[in-house]
Amino acid sequence: MRRFLKDNALSLFFLLLFVLALTGQSVAGNSAYNDRQRAEGGAAVSWPEYVTSSEFAVDVAENWQSEYLQFLLFIMATVWWVQRGSPESKKPGDEGPESDEKQQVGRYAGPDSPAWARTAGLRQKLYGNSLGAVMGLVFLLSWLAQSVAGRAAHNSQQLARLQDPLGWGEYVVSADFWNRTLQNWQSEFLAVLSMVVLSVYLRQRGSPESKPVGAPHGATDVEG
Amino acid sequence: MTTRTTLAAAAALTALATGSAGCSSTGETAARQAAERFYAAVAGGQGERACALLTPEAAESLRTGDGTCGQAVLALGLPGGEVTGAQVWGDEAQVRLARDTVFLHRFAQGWLVRGAGCRPRGDLPYDCEVEG
């Protein structure tokens, strides 16, 4: 058990933070929602009602989709583009999917390589793109969830303002949908940009996300 | 989280969003019936009964000087007609009738009319004879 905790401390730490933050969001969101309901003459809703409502679902989904898009783009862009001096980047000249030998696939796979890395053809191709594919799929599912729940929340507000509700096709080209989407995207893109550029010049001793403290600014693909 | 857990969570969120977002047919039926009761009262000349089916704000908006809500709501000559459709989103509903559009809000005691005699104005809010 102790060994398990030590070996998985990073995942467990973020899982705990995720659960605490999501719980906190549900409690604070429920309180804010009920404040608005009371101000508009409506009835307060219970926590179980709130966490199964479209209002909560859209707030969660719009953040999820942007996070998964961020990682999808980071994973895919770093295959093809480099940033000289950044530990997040490959060395200039290494752009592209790289050789089978370097990627340890097919006949270059080792005895401990994953089974599908030892194969050739479709299975190797699928496994070789599985991280990006799963990130992309979760992004699309979350974005779909945002559109469905966002439409429901928006339509409730539309009716409260004596306006017609929107169909799904109308909602996904509406200002509300794109405002929710882009306000999340811009912050994610800024965060990646900051990480790529700041890690050229700044250091965090002991972190694999940083270069070693004494590494020169121009050193690329060096993790501390 | 593992890949499977992440995908399951995303799928669950999509299912939750879809489930929480749909119009409930129970809600639509109740909203439709509330609109029909309101128009039946108006058509039957039962002004006070019609006013009891309005939100407190909508009923208050019809009271002027010594005129009662019941007299005012009958004087409007609301057209009504057959119900042609209903949509419920959260605690709000819109019921379309052959010659009118009605907006309702769900309270603890049920659906009450908050807008009636409503005419569309493009992207702007409907212009309603009764509003509150």
Coordinates of C-alpha atoms in Angstrom, one line a residue:
Chain A
M1 CA 0.0 0.0 0.0
R2 CA 2.8 2.4 1.0
R3 CA 4.7 1.4 -2.1
F4 CA 1.6 2.0 -4.2
L5 CA 1.1 5.5 -2.7
K6 CA 4.7 6.4 -3.3
D7 CA 4.7 5.1 -6.9
N8 CA 1.5 6.9 -7.8
A9 CA 1.8 10.0 -5.6
L10 CA 1.6 12.5 -8.5
S11 CA -1.6 11.0 -10.0
L12 CA -3.2 10.6 -6.5
F13 CA -2.3 14.2 -5.6
F14 CA -4.0 15.6 -8.7
L15 CA -6.9 13.2 -8.4
L16 CA -7.5 14.5 -4.8
L17 CA -7.2 18.1 -6.0
F18 CA -9.6 17.4 -8.8
V19 CA -12.3 15.8 -6.5
L20 CA -11.9 18.6 -3.9
A21 CA -12.1 21.4 -6.5
L22 CA -15.1 19.8 -8.3
T23 CA -16.9 19.4 -5.0
G24 CA -16.1 23.0 -4.0
Q25 CA -17.4 24.1 -7.4
S26 CA -20.6 22.3 -7.0
V27 CA -21.2 23.8 -3.5
A28 CA -20.3 27.3 -4.5
G29 CA -22.1 27.0 -7.8
N30 CA -25.2 25.8 -6.0
S31 CA -25.1 28.7 -3.6
A32 CA -24.6 31.3 -6.5
Y33 CA -27.4 29.7 -8.5
N34 CA -29.8 29.9 -5.5
D35 CA -28.9 33.5 -4.9
R36 CA -29.9 34.3 -8.5
Q37 CA -33.1 32.2 -8.2
R38 CA -34.2 34.1 -5.0
A39 CA -33.4 37.5 -6.6
E40 CA -35.6 36.6 -9.6
G41 CA -38.4 35.2 -7.4
G42 CA -37.6 31.6 -8.2
A43 CA -37.2 28.6 -5.8
A44 CA -33.8 27.4 -4.5
V45 CA -32.6 24.0 -5.6
S46 CA -31.0 21.2 -3.5
W47 CA -27.4 20.1 -4.1
P48 CA -28.4 16.9 -5.9
E49 CA -30.7 18.8 -8.1
Y50 CA -28.0 21.3 -8.9
V51 CA -25.3 18.8 -9.7
T52 CA -27.6 17.1 -12.3
S53 CA -28.6 20.4 -13.8
S54 CA -27.6 21.9 -17.1
E55 CA -26.1 24.9 -15.4
F56 CA -23.6 22.7 -13.5
A57 CA -22.9 20.5 -16.5
V58 CA -22.1 23.4 -18.8
D59 CA -19.7 25.0 -16.3
V60 CA -17.8 21.7 -15.9
A61 CA -17.8 20.8 -19.6
E62 CA -16.6 24.1 -20.9
N63 CA -13.5 23.9 -18.7
W64 CA -12.9 20.2 -19.5
Q65 CA -13.0 20.7 -23.2
S66 CA -10.5 23.5 -23.1
E67 CA -8.1 21.5 -20.9
Y68 CA -8.2 18.5 -23.2
L69 CA -7.8 20.7 -26.3
Q70 CA -4.8 22.3 -24.7
F71 CA -3.1 19.0 -24.1
L72 CA -4.1 17.7 -27.5
L73 CA -2.6 20.7 -29.3
F74 CA 0.5 20.6 -27.1
I75 CA 1.0 16.9 -27.9
M76 CA 0.5 17.3 -31.6
A77 CA 2.2 20.6 -32.1
T78 CA 5.4 19.4 -30.3
V79 CA 5.7 16.6 -32.9
W80 CA 6.1 19.1 -35.7
W81 CA 7.4 22.3 -34.2
V82 CA 10.2 23.1 -31.8
Q83 CA 11.1 26.0 -29.4
R84 CA 14.8 26.3 -29.1
G85 CA 15.8 26.3 -25.5
S86 CA 12.6 24.9 -24.1
P87 CA 12.5 21.6 -22.1
E88 CA 9.0 21.1 -23.5
S89 CA 10.4 20.9 -27.0
K90 CA 12.4 18.4 -29.0
K91 CA 15.8 19.5 -30.4
P92 CA 15.7 21.5 -33.6
G93 CA 16.1 19.1 -36.5
D94 CA 14.1 16.3 -34.8
E95 CA 10.7 17.6 -36.1
G96 CA 8.3 14.9 -37.3
P97 CA 7.2 11.4 -36.2
E98 CA 10.8 10.1 -36.0
S99 CA 12.3 6.8 -37.1
D100 CA 11.1 3.4 -36.0
E101 CA 14.4 2.8 -34.3
K102 CA 14.1 6.0 -32.2
Q103 CA 10.5 5.2 -31.4
Q104 CA 11.4 1.6 -30.5
V105 CA 8.6 0.1 -32.6
G106 CA 8.3 -3.0 -34.9
R107 CA 11.7 -4.8 -35.1
Y108 CA 13.3 -2.2 -32.9
A109 CA 10.9 -2.9 -30.0
G110 CA 12.3 -4.3 -26.8
P111 CA 11.1 -7.3 -24.8
D112 CA 9.3 -4.9 -22.4
S113 CA 7.7 -2.8 -25.1
P114 CA 3.9 -2.6 -25.1
A115 CA 2.5 -5.5 -27.3
W116 CA 1.0 -3.2 -30.0
A117 CA 4.4 -1.4 -30.3
R118 CA 6.0 -4.7 -31.3
T119 CA 3.4 -5.2 -34.1
A120 CA 3.4 -3.6 -37.5
G121 CA 0.7 -1.9 -39.5
L122 CA -2.6 -0.6 -38.2
R123 CA -2.2 -1.7 -34.6
Q124 CA 1.2 0.0 -34.3
K125 CA -0.2 3.1 -35.9
L126 CA -3.2 3.2 -33.6
Y127 CA -1.1 2.7 -30.5
G128 CA 1.5 5.2 -31.8
N129 CA -1.2 7.9 -31.9
S130 CA -3.3 6.7 -28.9
L131 CA -2.5 9.5 -26.5
G132 CA -3.5 12.3 -29.0
A133 CA -6.5 10.3 -30.1
V134 CA -7.8 9.8 -26.5
M135 CA -7.2 13.5 -25.7
G136 CA -9.0 14.5 -28.9
L137 CA -11.9 12.2 -28.2
V138 CA -12.4 13.5 -24.6
F139 CA -12.1 17.1 -26.0
L140 CA -14.8 16.4 -28.5
L141 CA -17.1 14.6 -26.0
S142 CA -16.7 17.5 -23.5
W143 CA -17.3 20.1 -26.2
L144 CA -20.4 18.2 -27.2
A145 CA -21.5 18.1 -23.6
Q146 CA -20.9 21.8 -23.3
S147 CA -23.1 22.5 -26.4
V148 CA -26.0 20.4 -25.1
A149 CA -25.9 21.6 -21.5
G150 CA -25.1 25.2 -22.6
R151 CA -28.1 25.2 -24.9
A152 CA -30.4 24.1 -22.0
A153 CA -29.0 26.7 -19.6
H154 CA -29.1 29.4 -22.3
N155 CA -32.7 28.5 -23.4
S156 CA -33.9 28.8 -19.7
Q157 CA -32.4 32.4 -19.7
Q158 CA -34.0 33.1 -23.1
L159 CA -37.4 32.1 -21.9
A160 CA -37.0 34.1 -18.7
R161 CA -36.3 37.2 -20.9
L162 CA -39.4 36.4 -23.0
Q163 CA -37.3 35.3 -26.0
D164 CA -37.5 32.2 -28.2
P165 CA -35.4 29.2 -27.2
L166 CA -32.7 28.2 -29.7
G167 CA -32.2 24.9 -31.6
W168 CA -28.9 23.1 -31.1
G169 CA -27.7 24.2 -34.6
E170 CA -28.6 27.8 -33.7
Y171 CA -26.9 27.5 -30.3
V172 CA -23.5 26.3 -31.6
V173 CA -23.2 29.4 -33.8
S174 CA -24.4 31.7 -31.0
A175 CA -22.4 34.3 -29.1
D176 CA -23.1 32.5 -25.8
F177 CA -21.5 29.2 -27.0
W178 CA -18.5 30.9 -28.5
N179 CA -18.0 33.3 -25.6
R180 CA -17.9 30.3 -23.2
T181 CA -15.6 28.4 -25.6
L182 CA -13.1 31.1 -26.4
Q183 CA -12.8 32.5 -22.9
N184 CA -11.5 29.1 -21.9
W185 CA -9.4 28.5 -25.0
Q186 CA -7.5 31.8 -24.7
S187 CA -6.4 31.1 -21.1
E188 CA -5.2 27.6 -22.0
F189 CA -3.2 28.9 -25.0
L190 CA -1.6 31.6 -22.9
A191 CA -0.7 29.0 -20.2
V192 CA 1.1 26.8 -22.8
L193 CA 2.8 29.7 -24.4
S194 CA 4.0 30.8 -20.9
M195 CA 5.3 27.3 -20.1
V196 CA 7.2 27.0 -23.4
V197 CA 8.8 30.4 -23.3
L198 CA 9.4 30.9 -19.6
S199 CA 11.0 27.5 -19.3
V200 CA 13.7 28.7 -21.7
Y201 CA 15.0 31.3 -19.2
L202 CA 13.6 30.2 -15.8
R203 CA 14.3 27.1 -13.7
Q204 CA 12.6 25.0 -11.1
R205 CA 15.1 22.9 -9.3
G206 CA 14.2 19.2 -9.3
S207 CA 11.2 19.5 -11.7
P208 CA 11.3 17.4 -14.9
E209 CA 9.2 20.3 -16.4
S210 CA 12.3 22.5 -16.1
K211 CA 15.9 22.3 -17.4
P212 CA 18.6 21.7 -14.8
V213 CA 19.3 25.0 -13.0
G214 CA 22.7 25.3 -14.6
A215 CA 21.7 24.3 -18.1
P216 CA 22.3 27.1 -20.7
H217 CA 19.3 29.0 -22.0
G218 CA 19.9 27.6 -25.5
A219 CA 19.8 23.9 -24.4
T220 CA 16.7 22.2 -25.8
D221 CA 15.1 18.9 -24.8
V222 CA 17.0 18.8 -21.5
E223 CA 14.9 18.0 -18.4
G224 CA 16.1 18.5 -14.8
Chain B
M1 CA -6.7 9.0 -14.1
T2 CA -6.4 6.1 -16.5
T3 CA -7.5 6.5 -20.1
R4 CA -10.6 4.4 -19.4
T5 CA -11.6 6.4 -16.4
T6 CA -11.1 9.7 -18.3
L7 CA -13.2 8.5 -21.2
A8 CA -15.9 7.2 -18.9
A9 CA -16.0 10.5 -17.0
A10 CA -16.3 12.4 -20.3
A11 CA -19.0 10.0 -21.5
A12 CA -20.8 10.4 -18.2
L13 CA -20.6 14.2 -18.4
T14 CA -22.0 14.0 -22.0
A15 CA -24.8 11.7 -20.8
L16 CA -25.5 14.0 -17.8
A17 CA -25.6 17.0 -20.1
T18 CA -27.9 15.3 -22.5
G19 CA -30.1 14.0 -19.7
S20 CA -30.3 17.3 -17.8
A21 CA -30.8 19.3 -20.9
G22 CA -33.7 17.6 -22.5
C23 CA -37.2 19.0 -22.3
S24 CA -39.2 16.8 -19.9
S25 CA -42.5 15.7 -21.4
T26 CA -44.1 15.8 -17.9
G27 CA -43.1 19.4 -17.6
E28 CA -44.4 20.2 -21.1
T29 CA -47.7 18.6 -20.3
A30 CA -48.1 20.5 -17.0
A31 CA -47.1 23.8 -18.6
R32 CA -49.5 23.2 -21.5
Q33 CA -52.3 22.4 -19.1
A34 CA -51.6 25.6 -17.0
A35 CA -51.8 27.7 -20.2
E36 CA -55.1 25.9 -21.2
R37 CA -56.6 26.6 -17.7
F38 CA -55.7 30.2 -18.0
Y39 CA -57.3 30.6 -21.4
A40 CA -60.3 28.6 -20.4
A41 CA -60.8 31.0 -17.5
V42 CA -60.5 34.0 -19.8
A43 CA -62.8 32.5 -22.4
G44 CA -65.3 31.7 -19.6
G45 CA -65.3 35.3 -18.3
Q46 CA -63.7 34.2 -15.0
G47 CA -61.3 37.0 -14.5
E48 CA -60.3 36.4 -10.9
R49 CA -59.7 32.7 -11.7
A50 CA -57.5 33.7 -14.6
C51 CA -55.6 36.1 -12.3
A52 CA -54.9 33.3 -9.8
L53 CA -53.1 31.5 -12.6
L54 CA -50.7 34.5 -13.2
T55 CA -47.4 35.1 -11.3
P56 CA -47.8 37.6 -8.5
E57 CA -45.9 40.2 -10.6
A58 CA -48.0 39.6 -13.7
A59 CA -51.2 39.9 -11.6
E60 CA -49.9 43.1 -9.9
S61 CA -49.1 44.7 -13.3
L62 CA -52.8 44.5 -14.3
R63 CA -54.1 46.2 -11.2
T64 CA -54.6 49.9 -11.9
G65 CA -56.3 52.4 -9.5
D66 CA -59.6 50.9 -8.5
G67 CA -59.6 48.4 -11.4
T68 CA -59.1 44.8 -10.4
C69 CA -56.8 42.3 -12.1
G70 CA -59.9 40.2 -13.0
Q71 CA -61.5 43.0 -14.9
A72 CA -58.3 44.0 -16.6
V73 CA -57.4 40.5 -17.8
L74 CA -60.8 40.1 -19.4
A75 CA -60.7 43.6 -21.0
L76 CA -57.5 42.6 -22.9
G77 CA -59.4 40.2 -25.1
L78 CA -56.6 37.7 -25.2
P79 CA -57.0 35.6 -28.4
G80 CA -55.7 32.2 -27.2
G81 CA -56.6 29.2 -29.4
E82 CA -55.5 25.6 -29.7
V83 CA -52.1 24.7 -28.2
T84 CA -49.7 24.0 -31.0
G85 CA -46.5 23.4 -29.1
A86 CA -44.7 23.7 -25.8
Q87 CA -41.1 23.9 -24.7
V88 CA -39.7 23.6 -21.1
W89 CA -36.1 24.6 -20.2
G90 CA -35.3 24.6 -16.5
D91 CA -38.1 26.4 -14.7
E92 CA -39.2 28.3 -17.7
A93 CA -41.7 27.3 -20.4
Q94 CA -43.1 28.7 -23.6
V95 CA -46.5 27.5 -24.9
R96 CA -47.6 28.4 -28.4
L97 CA -51.3 28.7 -29.1
A98 CA -52.9 29.2 -32.5
R99 CA -53.3 33.0 -31.9
D100 CA -51.0 33.7 -28.9
T101 CA -47.7 32.8 -27.2
V102 CA -47.5 32.3 -23.4
F103 CA -44.5 32.3 -21.1
L104 CA -44.7 30.4 -17.8
H105 CA -42.5 30.0 -14.7
R106 CA -42.5 26.9 -12.5
F107 CA -43.1 27.6 -8.8
A108 CA -43.4 25.1 -5.9
Q109 CA -47.2 25.1 -6.4
G110 CA -46.9 24.6 -10.2
W111 CA -46.8 26.5 -13.4
L112 CA -48.0 30.2 -13.4
V113 CA -48.3 32.5 -16.4
R114 CA -45.8 35.3 -16.5
G115 CA -46.4 36.5 -20.1
A116 CA -49.5 36.3 -22.2
G117 CA -50.8 38.1 -25.3
C118 CA -47.2 38.1 -26.6
R119 CA -46.2 39.2 -30.0
P120 CA -42.7 38.4 -31.5
R121 CA -40.3 41.2 -32.3
G122 CA -37.5 39.4 -34.0
D123 CA -34.4 39.0 -31.8
L124 CA -36.0 41.3 -29.2
P125 CA -38.1 40.0 -26.3
Y126 CA -41.7 39.3 -27.1
D127 CA -44.1 42.3 -26.5
C128 CA -46.7 41.0 -24.0
E129 CA -50.1 42.4 -23.0
V130 CA -49.6 40.7 -19.6
E131 CA -46.0 40.7 -18.3
G132 CA -44.5 40.2 -14.9

